[in-house]
Short mmCIF file of C-alpha atoms in Angstrom, two decimals:
data_model
loop_
_atom_site.label_atom_id
_atom_site.label_comp_id
_atom_site.label_asym_id
_atom_site.label_seq_id
_atom_site.Cartn_x
_atom_site.Cartn_y
_atom_site.Cartn_z
CA MET J 1 0.15 -0.26 0.17
CA TYR J 2 1.27 3.84 -0.87
CA ASP J 3 2.22 6.18 2.13
CA TYR J 4 -0.62 8.19 2.14
CA ARG J 5 0.45 9.79 5.22
CA ASN J 6 3.57 11.15 3.35
CA LEU J 7 1.66 12.71 1.12
CA LEU J 8 -0.71 14.27 3.75
CA LEU J 9 2.77 15.75 5.48
CA GLN J 10 3.44 17.42 2.39
CA ILE J 11 0.40 19.69 2.66
CA THR J 12 1.16 22.91 4.69
CA PRO J 13 -0.94 24.71 7.08
CA ILE J 14 -3.01 28.00 5.49
CA THR J 15 -3.84 31.30 6.66
CA ASP J 16 -6.72 33.42 6.22
CA VAL J 17 -4.91 35.29 3.45
CA ASP J 18 -4.89 32.24 1.70
CA LEU J 19 -8.78 32.08 1.38
CA MET J 20 -9.01 35.48 0.06
CA PHE J 21 -10.92 34.16 -3.13
CA LEU J 22 -13.83 33.33 -1.13
CA ASN J 23 -16.60 35.50 -0.74
CA ILE J 24 -16.71 35.66 2.78
CA SER J 25 -16.09 38.25 5.79
CA PRO J 26 -12.51 38.33 7.19
CA GLU J 27 -13.78 36.89 10.87
CA THR J 28 -15.20 33.83 8.66
CA ARG J 29 -12.09 33.39 6.85
CA VAL J 30 -9.90 33.23 10.07
CA ASN J 31 -12.21 30.69 11.44
CA ALA J 32 -12.22 28.78 8.50
CA ALA J 33 -8.38 28.74 8.32
CA LYS J 34 -8.47 27.52 11.84
CA GLN J 35 -10.82 24.70 11.25
CA TYR J 36 -8.84 23.45 7.82
CA ASN J 37 -5.34 23.62 10.19
CA ARG J 38 -6.78 21.75 12.75
CA ALA J 39 -8.38 19.09 10.14
CA LEU J 40 -4.78 18.93 8.46
CA ILE J 41 -2.85 18.54 11.84
CA ASN J 42 -5.25 15.46 12.70
CA ALA J 43 -5.20 13.93 9.01
CA GLN J 44 -1.34 13.55 9.48
CA SER J 45 -1.21 12.08 12.62
CA GLU J 46 -3.60 9.06 13.43
CA GLY J 47 -7.31 11.38 13.71
CA THR J 48 -8.34 10.74 10.34
CA ASP J 49 -11.97 10.16 11.73
CA VAL J 50 -11.78 13.58 13.81
CA ALA J 51 -10.36 15.19 10.39
CA GLN J 52 -13.02 14.28 8.39
CA ILE J 53 -15.56 15.68 10.88
CA PHE J 54 -13.58 19.25 10.46
CA LEU J 55 -13.72 18.85 6.98
CA LYS J 56 -17.11 18.10 6.09
CA PRO J 57 -18.65 21.47 6.83
CA LEU J 58 -15.55 23.19 4.90
CA ILE J 59 -16.66 21.20 1.81
CA VAL J 60 -20.28 21.87 2.26
CA ASN J 61 -19.93 25.86 2.73
CA TYR J 62 -16.90 26.27 0.39
CA PRO J 63 -17.92 23.96 -2.74
CA ASP J 64 -15.22 26.11 -4.63
CA TRP J 65 -12.39 25.62 -2.52
CA GLY J 66 -10.70 22.24 -3.35
CA ASP J 67 -8.03 21.60 -0.59
CA PRO J 68 -10.32 20.18 2.19
CA ALA J 69 -12.18 17.75 -0.39
CA LEU J 70 -8.03 16.51 -1.02
CA ILE J 71 -7.38 15.85 2.65
CA PHE J 72 -10.79 14.19 3.07
CA GLY J 73 -10.00 11.90 0.04
CA LEU J 74 -6.21 11.06 1.51
CA CYS J 75 -7.96 10.55 4.67
CA LEU J 76 -10.35 7.99 2.87
CA ALA J 77 -7.33 6.51 1.30
CA ARG J 78 -5.77 5.78 4.73
CA GLU J 79 -8.60 3.67 5.79
CA TYR J 80 -8.76 1.85 2.30
CA GLU J 81 -12.03 3.82 0.84
CA PHE J 82 -10.26 3.88 -2.43
CA LYS J 83 -13.17 4.35 -4.57
CA ARG J 84 -14.76 7.24 -2.66
CA ALA J 85 -11.34 8.63 -2.13
CA SER J 86 -10.80 8.86 -6.03
CA GLU J 87 -14.15 10.67 -6.34
CA SER J 88 -12.89 13.28 -3.62
CA VAL J 89 -9.56 13.83 -4.93
CA GLU J 90 -10.79 14.27 -8.37
CA TYR J 91 -13.38 16.74 -7.11
CA SER J 92 -10.52 18.75 -5.43
CA ILE J 93 -8.38 19.17 -8.71
CA LYS J 94 -11.73 20.57 -10.51
CA LYS J 95 -12.04 23.25 -7.98
CA ILE J 96 -9.50 25.92 -6.51
CA LEU J 97 -6.26 24.80 -4.69
CA THR J 98 -4.72 27.16 -2.92
CA THR J 99 -0.77 26.28 -3.59
CA GLN J 100 0.91 24.62 -6.62
CA ASN J 101 2.27 22.14 -4.16
CA ASN J 102 -1.44 21.09 -2.96
CA LEU J 103 -2.21 20.34 -6.86
CA TYR J 104 0.94 18.27 -7.26
CA VAL J 105 -0.16 16.37 -4.37
CA ALA J 106 -3.67 15.99 -5.54
CA GLN J 107 -2.33 14.54 -8.72
CA GLU J 108 0.02 12.15 -7.04
CA SER J 109 -2.67 11.11 -4.87
CA LEU J 110 -5.08 10.18 -7.64
CA LYS J 111 -2.46 8.37 -9.34
CA GLN J 112 -1.77 6.32 -6.12
CA ILE J 113 -5.21 5.45 -5.50
CA ARG J 114 -6.00 4.44 -8.88
CA ASP J 115 -3.13 1.87 -8.52
CA SER J 116 -4.31 0.89 -5.42
CA ILE J 117 -8.17 0.28 -6.93
CA GLY J 118 -6.25 -1.50 -9.40
CA ARG J 119 -4.03 -3.72 -7.59
CA GLY J 120 -7.43 -4.69 -5.25
CA ASP J 121 -6.20 -3.43 -2.15
CA LYS J 122 -7.92 -4.52 1.07
CA LYS J 123 -8.41 -3.64 4.58
CA PRO J 124 -5.82 -5.89 6.77
CA ALA J 125 -7.90 -8.57 8.72
CA ALA J 126 -9.35 -7.66 11.96
CA THR J 127 -7.06 -8.28 14.95
CA THR J 128 -7.40 -8.26 18.78
CA GLY J 129 -8.18 -5.40 20.80
CA SER J 130 -10.02 -1.67 19.38
CA GLY J 131 -9.59 -3.03 15.82
CA LYS J 132 -12.52 -3.43 14.12
CA ASN J 133 -13.13 -6.06 10.72
CA ALA J 134 -11.21 -4.59 7.84
CA THR J 135 -13.96 -5.50 5.61
CA GLY J 136 -14.23 -1.85 3.70
CA LYS J 137 -17.68 -1.53 1.79
CA GLY J 138 -17.21 0.90 -1.24
CA ASP J 139 -20.03 3.10 -2.71
CA GLY J 140 -19.56 1.78 -5.96
CA SER J 141 -23.27 2.25 -6.77
CA ARG J 142 -23.02 6.24 -7.26
CA GLU J 143 -21.96 7.59 -10.10
CA GLY J 144 -20.62 11.11 -11.59
CA MET J 145 -18.95 13.90 -9.56
CA GLN J 146 -20.35 15.27 -6.50
CA ALA J 147 -18.98 16.89 -3.29
CA PRO J 148 -17.81 13.82 -1.09
CA ILE J 149 -19.50 14.92 2.03
CA LEU J 150 -22.63 13.86 0.33
CA MET J 151 -21.05 10.06 0.18
CA ARG J 152 -21.74 7.69 3.00
CA ALA J 153 -18.36 7.87 5.09
CA GLN J 154 -17.12 4.38 6.43
CA HIS J 155 -14.65 4.26 9.46
CA GLY J 156 -12.94 1.52 11.14
CA SER J 157 -9.29 0.08 10.86
CA GLU J 158 -6.95 -0.87 13.10
CA ASP J 159 -4.03 1.35 11.80
CA PHE J 160 -5.93 4.72 13.06
CA LYS J 161 -6.63 5.72 16.60
CA MET J 162 -10.29 6.37 16.79
CA ALA J 163 -11.58 9.26 18.71
CA SER J 164 -13.69 8.93 21.87
CA ASP J 165 -17.35 9.69 22.22
CA ARG J 166 -16.39 13.01 23.91
CA GLU J 167 -13.94 14.30 21.51
CA ARG J 168 -16.32 13.61 18.32
CA ARG J 169 -19.16 15.46 20.25
CA GLU J 170 -16.90 18.43 20.92
CA VAL J 171 -15.59 18.47 17.63
CA MET J 172 -19.25 18.08 15.98
CA MET J 173 -20.45 20.84 17.97
CA ARG J 174 -17.83 23.36 17.02
CA SER J 175 -18.08 22.32 13.37
CA ALA J 176 -21.57 23.14 13.65
CA ALA J 177 -20.91 26.86 14.88
CA SER J 178 -19.45 29.38 12.53
CA GLY J 179 -15.83 28.67 11.97
CA ASP J 180 -14.02 27.42 15.13
CA GLU J 181 -16.05 29.11 17.64
CA GLN J 182 -15.56 27.52 21.17
CA ILE J 183 -18.90 25.79 22.20
CA ASN J 184 -19.41 24.33 26.06
CA ASP J 185 -21.06 21.06 25.99
CA ASP J 186 -24.44 21.22 28.22
CA ILE J 187 -23.70 21.06 31.77
CA GLU J 188 -26.51 19.20 33.94
CA ILE J 189 -26.63 21.11 37.43
CA GLU J 190 -27.98 19.03 40.31
CA SER J 191 -30.76 20.37 42.51
CA MET J 192 -29.48 21.67 45.83
CA ARG J 193 -32.50 20.93 47.97
CA THR J 194 -32.42 18.59 50.81
CA PRO J 195 -34.55 15.93 51.14
CA ALA J 196 -36.28 17.44 53.84
CA ASP J 197 -37.16 20.29 51.58
CA LYS J 198 -38.47 17.87 49.01
CA MET J 199 -40.82 16.33 51.65
CA ARG J 200 -41.97 19.89 52.68
CA THR J 201 -42.79 20.69 49.06
CA ALA J 202 -44.60 17.33 48.67
CA ILE J 203 -46.77 17.79 51.78
CA ASN J 204 -47.60 21.57 50.78
CA ILE J 205 -48.71 20.19 47.38
CA ALA J 206 -50.80 17.73 49.11
CA ILE J 207 -52.57 19.85 51.47
CA GLY J 208 -53.25 22.28 48.73
CA ALA J 209 -54.63 19.55 46.38
CA VAL J 210 -57.06 18.47 49.66
CA VAL J 211 -58.10 22.03 50.45
CA LEU J 212 -59.06 22.46 46.47
CA ILE J 213 -60.97 19.10 46.78
CA VAL J 214 -62.85 20.10 49.43
CA ILE J 215 -64.06 23.59 48.36
CA GLY J 216 -65.12 22.05 45.08
CA LEU J 217 -67.29 19.27 47.11
CA VAL J 218 -68.83 22.31 49.16
CA VAL J 219 -69.64 24.15 46.33
CA TYR J 220 -71.14 21.35 44.39
CA PHE J 221 -72.98 19.96 47.09
CA LEU J 222 -74.29 22.75 49.13
CA ALA J 223 -73.75 26.26 47.00
CA VAL J 224 -74.80 25.21 43.57
CA PRO J 225 -78.09 23.43 45.10
CA ALA J 226 -79.06 26.63 47.38
CA ALA J 227 -78.76 29.12 44.31
CA VAL J 228 -80.92 26.69 42.49
CA LYS J 229 -83.59 26.59 45.18
CA LEU J 230 -83.62 30.25 45.66
CA LYS J 231 -83.80 30.79 42.18
CA SER J 232 -86.89 28.27 41.96
CA ALA J 233 -88.74 30.08 44.85
CA ASP J 234 -88.51 33.52 43.50
CA ALA J 235 -89.78 32.06 40.32
CA ASN J 236 -92.58 30.36 42.26
CA GLN J 237 -93.40 33.97 44.17
CA GLU J 238 -93.23 35.58 40.81
CA ARG J 239 -95.75 33.30 39.55
CA LEU J 240 -98.40 33.27 42.62
CA ASP J 241 -98.26 37.05 42.68
CA PHE J 242 -99.13 36.99 38.64
CA LEU J 243 -102.07 34.82 39.76
CA VAL J 244 -103.07 36.47 42.58
CA SER J 245 -103.09 39.81 40.62
CA GLU J 246 -105.10 38.33 37.84
CA LEU J 247 -107.75 37.04 39.99
CA GLY J 248 -107.86 40.18 41.81
CA GLU J 249 -109.45 41.67 38.65
CA TYR J 250 -112.39 39.06 38.84
CA LYS J 251 -113.05 39.68 42.66
CA ASP J 252 -116.75 40.61 41.75
CA ASP J 253 -116.86 36.88 40.76
CA PRO J 254 -118.67 34.82 43.52
CA GLU J 255 -116.40 31.76 42.89
CA VAL J 256 -112.89 33.92 42.54
CA ALA J 257 -114.03 36.18 45.83
CA SER J 258 -114.29 32.60 47.55
CA VAL J 259 -110.97 31.51 46.14
CA LEU J 260 -109.35 34.77 47.33
CA GLU J 261 -110.99 34.63 50.61
CA LYS J 262 -109.86 31.10 51.16
CA TYR J 263 -106.27 32.28 50.46
CA VAL J 264 -106.28 35.22 52.82
CA ASP J 265 -107.57 33.20 55.41
CA LYS J 266 -104.65 30.43 54.76
CA PHE J 267 -101.91 32.65 54.85
CA ALA J 268 -102.67 35.52 57.03
CA ASP J 269 -102.22 33.58 60.16
CA ASP J 270 -98.53 33.24 58.57
CA GLY J 271 -98.04 36.97 58.17
CA GLU J 272 -99.45 37.98 61.32
CA THR J 273 -97.37 35.49 63.22
CA ASP J 274 -94.50 36.95 61.63
CA GLU J 275 -95.29 40.45 62.23
CA SER J 276 -96.04 39.73 65.76
CA LYS J 277 -92.70 38.01 66.33
CA GLU J 278 -91.12 41.32 64.95
CA ASP J 279 -92.85 43.43 67.64
CA GLU J 280 -92.17 41.30 70.34
CA SER J 281 -88.38 41.63 69.44
CA GLN J 282 -88.33 45.02 69.28
#
């Protein structure tokens, strides 16, 4: 297998001045250069998976810039993903490379990758330890040129050091931000309340619930029926007054006069009793 790491070592870091051809703000250029350089450092060492995480947003956000695709392709080549590596390097050559040296590296990389494909180089068999089964799955169903970020990445080789879960999370959070802004992980703050405080809160909630239930029962069984009864009594009195008034117009009729007389005799005692009680109390 060719030494693709040696090709990566021939690529040098950049500054924001090298990205003047991109139509972006100066601050964004600085952040993009920092992110690219960090990806390059990881790619030149054993962090090819971390490097790809840094490179993906650069390829998507700046499709005219070829250098990220070049490093991305060499990372894939180190992981025996030669089909996708070839497509990525070809893509970089058709775009803008910041230096003549990078163009030379891209052409040489493409030649070596095609030779690896022709020889049928495969990943080594899985070994003990943290290495995974080296049965690389190419993406041969894809045709035509497109940004390599749109292709499904496959990782896993015992030759490389895989990033930890925390490193992956930190890298992806920074990559999702503008440039290389530092983003802190979410921190869960434990409650400082003691068990006694929690118990008191629970008791207060229970008492409040009981009070609300009692009030609801009183309203439903006492206040509501009393209001309905009072309203019904007022309606009955209104109807009775209406009947007495109507009958009064026919008091010359013996039968009506008899009914009215019986009504007065019947309820006159109640009225007198109430008045007498009032006088006695006064």
